PDB file of C-alpha atoms in Angstrom:
ATOM      1  CA  UNK O   1      -0.297  -0.061  -0.273  1.00  0.00           C
ATOM      2  CA  UNK O   2       1.317   3.562  -1.348  1.00  0.00           C
ATOM      3  CA  UNK O   3       0.647   6.823   0.138  1.00  0.00           C
ATOM      4  CA  UNK O   4      -2.938   8.248  -0.910  1.00  0.00           C
ATOM      5  CA  UNK O   5      -4.402   4.367  -1.888  1.00  0.00           C
ATOM      6  CA  UNK O   6      -8.549   3.829  -0.488  1.00  0.00           C
ATOM      7  CA  UNK O   7      -8.539   1.022   2.056  1.00  0.00           C
ATOM      8  CA  UNK O   8     -11.740  -0.230   2.876  1.00  0.00           C
ATOM      9  CA  UNK O   9     -11.677  -1.573   6.398  1.00  0.00           C
ATOM     10  CA  UNK O  10     -13.069  -4.367   8.975  1.00  0.00           C
ATOM     11  CA  UNK O  11     -15.315  -1.979  11.173  1.00  0.00           C
ATOM     12  CA  UNK O  12     -14.843  -5.104  13.598  1.00  0.00           C
ATOM     13  CA  UNK O  13     -11.294  -5.271  13.643  1.00  0.00           C
ATOM     14  CA  UNK O  14      -9.301  -3.900  16.696  1.00  0.00           C
ATOM     15  CA  UNK O  15      -7.740  -0.844  15.955  1.00  0.00           C
ATOM     16  CA  UNK O  16      -5.271   1.941  18.064  1.00  0.00           C
ATOM     17  CA  UNK O  17      -6.987   5.537  17.276  1.00  0.00           C
ATOM     18  CA  UNK O  18      -4.614   8.648  16.580  1.00  0.00           C
ATOM     19  CA  UNK O  19      -7.423  11.207  17.034  1.00  0.00           C
ATOM     20  CA  UNK O  20      -8.707  11.761  20.742  1.00  0.00           C
ATOM     21  CA  UNK O  21     -12.096  10.723  21.361  1.00  0.00           C
ATOM     22  CA  UNK O  22     -12.558   9.760  17.169  1.00  0.00           C
ATOM     23  CA  UNK O  23     -12.714   6.270  17.736  1.00  0.00           C
ATOM     24  CA  UNK O  24     -16.897   5.903  17.343  1.00  0.00           C
ATOM     25  CA  UNK O  25     -16.806   7.648  14.234  1.00  0.00           C
ATOM     26  CA  UNK O  26     -14.250   6.147  12.717  1.00  0.00           C
ATOM     27  CA  UNK O  27     -16.343   2.647  13.492  1.00  0.00           C
ATOM     28  CA  UNK O  28     -19.599   4.540  11.538  1.00  0.00           C
ATOM     29  CA  UNK O  29     -17.476   5.410   9.075  1.00  0.00           C
ATOM     30  CA  UNK O  30     -16.338   2.132   8.283  1.00  0.00           C
ATOM     31  CA  UNK O  31     -19.273   0.482   8.518  1.00  0.00           C
ATOM     32  CA  UNK O  32     -20.761   3.230   6.290  1.00  0.00           C
ATOM     33  CA  UNK O  33     -18.007   1.303   3.612  1.00  0.00           C
ATOM     34  CA  UNK O  34     -16.320   4.648   3.460  1.00  0.00           C
ATOM     35  CA  UNK O  35     -13.080   4.327   2.676  1.00  0.00           C
ATOM     36  CA  UNK O  36      -9.725   5.463   4.487  1.00  0.00           C
ATOM     37  CA  UNK O  37      -6.832   7.019   2.717  1.00  0.00           C
ATOM     38  CA  UNK O  38      -3.425   5.371   3.213  1.00  0.00           C
ATOM     39  CA  UNK O  39      -0.539   7.572   5.198  1.00  0.00           C
ATOM     40  CA  UNK O  40       2.801   8.409   5.592  1.00  0.00           C
ATOM     41  CA  UNK O  41       3.826   5.242   8.255  1.00  0.00           C
ATOM     42  CA  UNK O  42       6.114   5.995  11.206  1.00  0.00           C
ATOM     43  CA  UNK O  43       8.676   3.936  11.321  1.00  0.00           C
ATOM     44  CA  UNK O  44       9.183   3.882  14.986  1.00  0.00           C
ATOM     45  CA  UNK O  45       6.086   3.940  16.332  1.00  0.00           C
ATOM     46  CA  UNK O  46       3.806   1.828  13.603  1.00  0.00           C
ATOM     47  CA  UNK O  47       5.984  -1.110  13.627  1.00  0.00           C
ATOM     48  CA  UNK O  48       3.965  -3.589  11.375  1.00  0.00           C
ATOM     49  CA  UNK O  49       0.570  -1.743  11.727  1.00  0.00           C
ATOM     50  CA  UNK O  50      -0.355   0.874   8.655  1.00  0.00           C
ATOM     51  CA  UNK O  51      -1.473   4.419   9.341  1.00  0.00           C
ATOM     52  CA  UNK O  52      -4.814   5.799   7.640  1.00  0.00           C
ATOM     53  CA  UNK O  53      -6.527   8.692   7.429  1.00  0.00           C
ATOM     54  CA  UNK O  54      -9.994  10.103   6.996  1.00  0.00           C
ATOM     55  CA  UNK O  55     -10.381  13.450   6.289  1.00  0.00           C
ATOM     56  CA  UNK O  56     -14.365  14.345   7.098  1.00  0.00           C
ATOM     57  CA  UNK O  57     -16.521  16.895   5.123  1.00  0.00           C
ATOM     58  CA  UNK O  58     -17.626  20.641   5.183  1.00  0.00           C
ATOM     59  CA  UNK O  59     -20.324  20.084   7.572  1.00  0.00           C
ATOM     60  CA  UNK O  60     -17.636  18.479  10.124  1.00  0.00           C
ATOM     61  CA  UNK O  61     -15.230  21.151   9.446  1.00  0.00           C
ATOM     62  CA  UNK O  62     -12.894  18.583   7.779  1.00  0.00           C
ATOM     63  CA  UNK O  63     -11.455  17.407  10.366  1.00  0.00           C
ATOM     64  CA  UNK O  64      -9.009  14.898   9.621  1.00  0.00           C
ATOM     65  CA  UNK O  65      -8.916  11.457  11.847  1.00  0.00           C
ATOM     66  CA  UNK O  66      -5.817   9.143  12.183  1.00  0.00           C
ATOM     67  CA  UNK O  67      -5.516   4.976  13.552  1.00  0.00           C
ATOM     68  CA  UNK O  68      -3.037   2.335  12.893  1.00  0.00           C
ATOM     69  CA  UNK O  69      -4.612  -0.989  12.155  1.00  0.00           C
ATOM     70  CA  UNK O  70      -2.758  -4.677  10.964  1.00  0.00           C
ATOM     71  CA  UNK O  71      -3.177  -5.451   7.301  1.00  0.00           C
ATOM     72  CA  UNK O  72      -5.246  -7.884   8.005  1.00  0.00           C
ATOM     73  CA  UNK O  73      -8.316  -5.565   8.690  1.00  0.00           C
ATOM     74  CA  UNK O  74      -7.840  -4.338   4.944  1.00  0.00           C
ATOM     75  CA  UNK O  75     -10.657  -5.160   2.931  1.00  0.00           C
ATOM     76  CA  UNK O  76      -9.969  -3.891  -0.455  1.00  0.00           C
ATOM     77  CA  UNK O  77      -7.413  -1.300  -1.420  1.00  0.00           C
ATOM     78  CA  UNK O  78      -7.691   0.864  -4.645  1.00  0.00           C
ATOM     79  CA  UNK O  79      -5.577   3.858  -6.283  1.00  0.00           C
ATOM     80  CA  UNK O  80      -7.344   7.554  -6.006  1.00  0.00           C
ATOM     81  CA  UNK O  81      -9.828   7.587  -8.550  1.00  0.00           C
ATOM     82  CA  UNK O  82      -8.591   8.606 -12.389  1.00  0.00           C
ATOM     83  CA  UNK O  83      -9.633  12.575 -13.397  1.00  0.00           C
ATOM     84  CA  UNK O  84     -12.006  11.340 -15.918  1.00  0.00           C
ATOM     85  CA  UNK O  85     -13.959   9.735 -13.061  1.00  0.00           C
ATOM     86  CA  UNK O  86     -14.534  12.146 -11.074  1.00  0.00           C
ATOM     87  CA  UNK O  87     -14.903  14.617 -13.726  1.00  0.00           C
ATOM     88  CA  UNK O  88     -17.962  12.966 -15.393  1.00  0.00           C
ATOM     89  CA  UNK O  89     -19.396  12.304 -11.314  1.00  0.00           C
ATOM     90  CA  UNK O  90     -18.584  15.769  -9.137  1.00  0.00           C
ATOM     91  CA  UNK O  91     -21.532  17.907 -10.143  1.00  0.00           C
ATOM     92  CA  UNK O  92     -22.538  20.979 -12.812  1.00  0.00           C
ATOM     93  CA  UNK O  93     -20.290  23.941 -11.586  1.00  0.00           C
ATOM     94  CA  UNK O  94     -16.963  21.499 -10.856  1.00  0.00           C
ATOM     95  CA  UNK O  95     -17.721  19.200 -14.347  1.00  0.00           C
ATOM     96  CA  UNK O  96     -17.237  22.226 -16.020  1.00  0.00           C
ATOM     97  CA  UNK O  97     -14.397  23.404 -14.794  1.00  0.00           C
ATOM     98  CA  UNK O  98     -12.675  20.144 -15.064  1.00  0.00           C
ATOM     99  CA  UNK O  99     -13.915  19.228 -18.596  1.00  0.00           C
ATOM    100  CA  UNK O 100     -11.003  21.568 -20.265  1.00  0.00           C
ATOM    101  CA  UNK O 101      -7.999  19.384 -18.149  1.00  0.00           C
ATOM    102  CA  UNK O 102      -9.361  16.064 -18.927  1.00  0.00           C
ATOM    103  CA  UNK O 103      -9.122  17.067 -22.703  1.00  0.00           C
ATOM    104  CA  UNK O 104      -5.947  18.231 -22.171  1.00  0.00           C
ATOM    105  CA  UNK O 105      -4.723  15.580 -20.183  1.00  0.00           C
ATOM    106  CA  UNK O 106      -5.773  13.145 -22.234  1.00  0.00           C
ATOM    107  CA  UNK O 107      -2.656  13.645 -24.729  1.00  0.00           C
ATOM    108  CA  UNK O 108       0.031  12.136 -21.546  1.00  0.00           C
ATOM    109  CA  UNK O 109       1.272   9.485 -21.227  1.00  0.00           C
ATOM    110  CA  UNK O 110      -0.596   8.587 -18.356  1.00  0.00           C
ATOM    111  CA  UNK O 111      -4.469   9.760 -16.693  1.00  0.00           C
ATOM    112  CA  UNK O 112      -4.181  11.985 -13.636  1.00  0.00           C
ATOM    113  CA  UNK O 113      -5.619  10.728 -10.425  1.00  0.00           C
ATOM    114  CA  UNK O 114      -7.281  12.977  -7.951  1.00  0.00           C
ATOM    115  CA  UNK O 115      -7.025  13.146  -4.259  1.00  0.00           C
ATOM    116  CA  UNK O 116      -8.399  15.445  -1.324  1.00  0.00           C
ATOM    117  CA  UNK O 117     -11.111  17.279  -1.857  1.00  0.00           C
ATOM    118  CA  UNK O 118     -12.547  16.370  -5.129  1.00  0.00           C
ATOM    119  CA  UNK O 119     -11.887  12.777  -4.815  1.00  0.00           C
ATOM    120  CA  UNK O 120     -13.780  12.630  -1.431  1.00  0.00           C
ATOM    121  CA  UNK O 121     -16.804  14.414  -2.369  1.00  0.00           C
ATOM    122  CA  UNK O 122     -16.260  11.538  -5.538  1.00  0.00           C
ATOM    123  CA  UNK O 123     -15.847   8.968  -3.225  1.00  0.00           C
ATOM    124  CA  UNK O 124     -18.230   9.482  -0.339  1.00  0.00           C
ATOM    125  CA  UNK O 125     -21.598  11.507  -2.215  1.00  0.00           C
ATOM    126  CA  UNK O 126     -20.734  13.844   0.500  1.00  0.00           C
ATOM    127  CA  UNK O 127     -19.869  18.081   0.293  1.00  0.00           C
ATOM    128  CA  UNK O 128     -16.028  18.447   0.069  1.00  0.00           C
ATOM    129  CA  UNK O 129     -15.486  21.411  -2.241  1.00  0.00           C
ATOM    130  CA  UNK O 130     -16.143  24.481  -1.572  1.00  0.00           C
ATOM    131  CA  UNK O 131     -15.807  27.841  -4.926  1.00  0.00           C
ATOM    132  CA  UNK O 132     -12.476  28.550  -3.772  1.00  0.00           C
ATOM    133  CA  UNK O 133     -10.721  24.249  -3.546  1.00  0.00           C
ATOM    134  CA  UNK O 134      -7.955  23.744  -5.144  1.00  0.00           C
ATOM    135  CA  UNK O 135      -8.207  19.858  -7.688  1.00  0.00           C
ATOM    136  CA  UNK O 136      -5.414  17.711  -6.019  1.00  0.00           C
ATOM    137  CA  UNK O 137      -3.965  15.936  -9.002  1.00  0.00           C
ATOM    138  CA  UNK O 138      -1.647  12.879  -8.407  1.00  0.00           C
ATOM    139  CA  UNK O 139       0.859  11.631 -11.633  1.00  0.00           C
ATOM    140  CA  UNK O 140       2.935   8.846 -12.123  1.00  0.00           C
ATOM    141  CA  UNK O 141       5.481   9.568 -13.921  1.00  0.00           C
ATOM    142  CA  UNK O 142       8.194   7.457 -15.594  1.00  0.00           C
ATOM    143  CA  UNK O 143      11.418  10.077 -15.601  1.00  0.00           C
ATOM    144  CA  UNK O 144      12.395  14.183 -15.403  1.00  0.00           C
ATOM    145  CA  UNK O 145      11.647  14.011 -18.907  1.00  0.00           C
ATOM    146  CA  UNK O 146       7.650  12.723 -18.587  1.00  0.00           C
ATOM    147  CA  UNK O 147       7.533  15.470 -15.796  1.00  0.00           C
ATOM    148  CA  UNK O 148       8.314  17.777 -17.910  1.00  0.00           C
ATOM    149  CA  UNK O 149       5.333  17.231 -20.133  1.00  0.00           C
ATOM    150  CA  UNK O 150       3.341  17.233 -17.582  1.00  0.00           C
ATOM    151  CA  UNK O 151       4.061  20.411 -15.939  1.00  0.00           C
ATOM    152  CA  UNK O 152       4.263  22.258 -18.957  1.00  0.00           C
ATOM    153  CA  UNK O 153       0.399  21.286 -19.530  1.00  0.00           C
ATOM    154  CA  UNK O 154      -0.583  22.067 -15.736  1.00  0.00           C
ATOM    155  CA  UNK O 155       1.412  25.315 -16.289  1.00  0.00           C
ATOM    156  CA  UNK O 156      -0.308  26.257 -19.627  1.00  0.00           C
ATOM    157  CA  UNK O 157      -3.989  25.263 -18.335  1.00  0.00           C
ATOM    158  CA  UNK O 158      -3.342  27.495 -15.109  1.00  0.00           C
ATOM    159  CA  UNK O 159      -2.806  30.142 -17.568  1.00  0.00           C
ATOM    160  CA  UNK O 160      -6.263  29.631 -19.211  1.00  0.00           C
ATOM    161  CA  UNK O 161      -8.087  28.617 -16.480  1.00  0.00           C
ATOM    162  CA  UNK O 162      -8.598  29.889 -12.543  1.00  0.00           C
ATOM    163  CA  UNK O 163      -9.058  26.724 -11.250  1.00  0.00           C
ATOM    164  CA  UNK O 164      -5.634  26.043  -9.191  1.00  0.00           C
ATOM    165  CA  UNK O 165      -4.179  22.695  -9.274  1.00  0.00           C
ATOM    166  CA  UNK O 166      -2.008  21.443  -6.673  1.00  0.00           C
ATOM    167  CA  UNK O 167      -0.905  17.868  -6.348  1.00  0.00           C
ATOM    168  CA  UNK O 168       2.410  15.664  -6.717  1.00  0.00           C
ATOM    169  CA  UNK O 169       4.084  14.037  -9.619  1.00  0.00           C
ATOM    170  CA  UNK O 170       5.345  10.452  -7.857  1.00  0.00           C
ATOM    171  CA  UNK O 171       8.733   9.263  -9.749  1.00  0.00           C
ATOM    172  CA  UNK O 172       9.569   5.274  -9.448  1.00  0.00           C
ATOM    173  CA  UNK O 173       9.883   3.981  -6.225  1.00  0.00           C
ATOM    174  CA  UNK O 174       7.148   5.942  -4.460  1.00  0.00           C
ATOM    175  CA  UNK O 175       9.203   9.365  -4.589  1.00  0.00           C
ATOM    176  CA  UNK O 176       6.983  12.360  -4.762  1.00  0.00           C
ATOM    177  CA  UNK O 177       7.252  16.047  -5.135  1.00  0.00           C
ATOM    178  CA  UNK O 178       4.715  18.668  -5.304  1.00  0.00           C
ATOM    179  CA  UNK O 179       4.333  19.453  -8.886  1.00  0.00           C
ATOM    180  CA  UNK O 180       4.679  23.301  -7.925  1.00  0.00           C
ATOM    181  CA  UNK O 181       8.165  22.816  -6.691  1.00  0.00           C
ATOM    182  CA  UNK O 182       9.533  20.822  -9.526  1.00  0.00           C
ATOM    183  CA  UNK O 183       8.856  23.363 -11.745  1.00  0.00           C
ATOM    184  CA  UNK O 184       9.964  26.492 -10.133  1.00  0.00           C
ATOM    185  CA  UNK O 185      13.527  24.994 -10.602  1.00  0.00           C
ATOM    186  CA  UNK O 186      14.819  24.973  -7.279  1.00  0.00           C
ATOM    187  CA  UNK O 187      18.028  23.161  -7.102  1.00  0.00           C
ATOM    188  CA  UNK O 188      16.711  20.962  -4.055  1.00  0.00           C
ATOM    189  CA  UNK O 189      13.473  19.604  -3.749  1.00  0.00           C
ATOM    190  CA  UNK O 190      11.153  17.947  -1.185  1.00  0.00           C
ATOM    191  CA  UNK O 191      10.673  14.170  -1.620  1.00  0.00           C
ATOM    192  CA  UNK O 192       7.566  12.281   0.125  1.00  0.00           C
ATOM    193  CA  UNK O 193       7.840   8.662   0.627  1.00  0.00           C
ATOM    194  CA  UNK O 194       5.866   6.081   1.945  1.00  0.00           C
ATOM    195  CA  UNK O 195       7.017   6.709   5.193  1.00  0.00           C
ATOM    196  CA  UNK O 196       9.479   9.781   5.407  1.00  0.00           C
ATOM    197  CA  UNK O 197      10.785  12.798   3.573  1.00  0.00           C
ATOM    198  CA  UNK O 198      13.740  13.931   2.837  1.00  0.00           C
ATOM    199  CA  UNK O 199      15.633  16.853   0.315  1.00  0.00           C
ATOM    200  CA  UNK O 200      17.139  15.982  -2.526  1.00  0.00           C
ATOM    201  CA  UNK O 201      19.344  18.119  -4.926  1.00  0.00           C
ATOM    202  CA  UNK O 202      17.223  18.142  -8.147  1.00  0.00           C
ATOM    203  CA  UNK O 203      20.120  16.759 -10.323  1.00  0.00           C
ATOM    204  CA  UNK O 204      19.558  13.518  -8.683  1.00  0.00           C
ATOM    205  CA  UNK O 205      16.116  13.545 -10.048  1.00  0.00           C
ATOM    206  CA  UNK O 206      17.637  12.097 -13.428  1.00  0.00           C
ATOM    207  CA  UNK O 207      19.093   9.378 -12.057  1.00  0.00           C
ATOM    208  CA  UNK O 208      15.123   7.918 -11.088  1.00  0.00           C
ATOM    209  CA  UNK O 209      13.553   5.972 -13.965  1.00  0.00           C
ATOM    210  CA  UNK O 210      12.043   3.037 -15.029  1.00  0.00           C
ATOM    211  CA  UNK O 211      13.769   0.376 -14.733  1.00  0.00           C
ATOM    212  CA  UNK O 212      14.570  -0.750 -18.504  1.00  0.00           C
TER     213      UNK O 212
END
């Protein structure tokens, strides 16, 4: 399981709640067959368990809940939903915003997936989005050439449309970089892995490629 993956948990499984007072809400969430998201592991404390989170909808002030549980409690696991799937289901106002983005990203070697508020609204049917919400996109990139192509498309789209695009470029080895930070040309960039974050020199990215 990787960061941003979605899981459905056994509501009867033993787990450790990491948000005070949230056990009943988390149990109700699991019983409703709603997904949890894989969070970054803490190697010092998680041991053989996996850390999951739930961002609650607008009506519950977007509170973030988290827990740890054994992998055996996972009933199903799936990647974040594709952009085209979210756009088709998100409602008229946001569908209009996303239509052009679906079209321009169709030319890319890999389709973007969606995490964040838009994904949660799509997955749960609960209200997460507001007028100023960003759209969080996840791209699986093969190398820096692929990343450069994606960034060029996103920058061009933002110049033509008011919707702010956020998200990550995930390189081989589950090493993710915020696309804006990558696009900035910074000499060092923050990398987010499944269990750690670290800074790397930009020139190191050239070696991150899918194995031939």
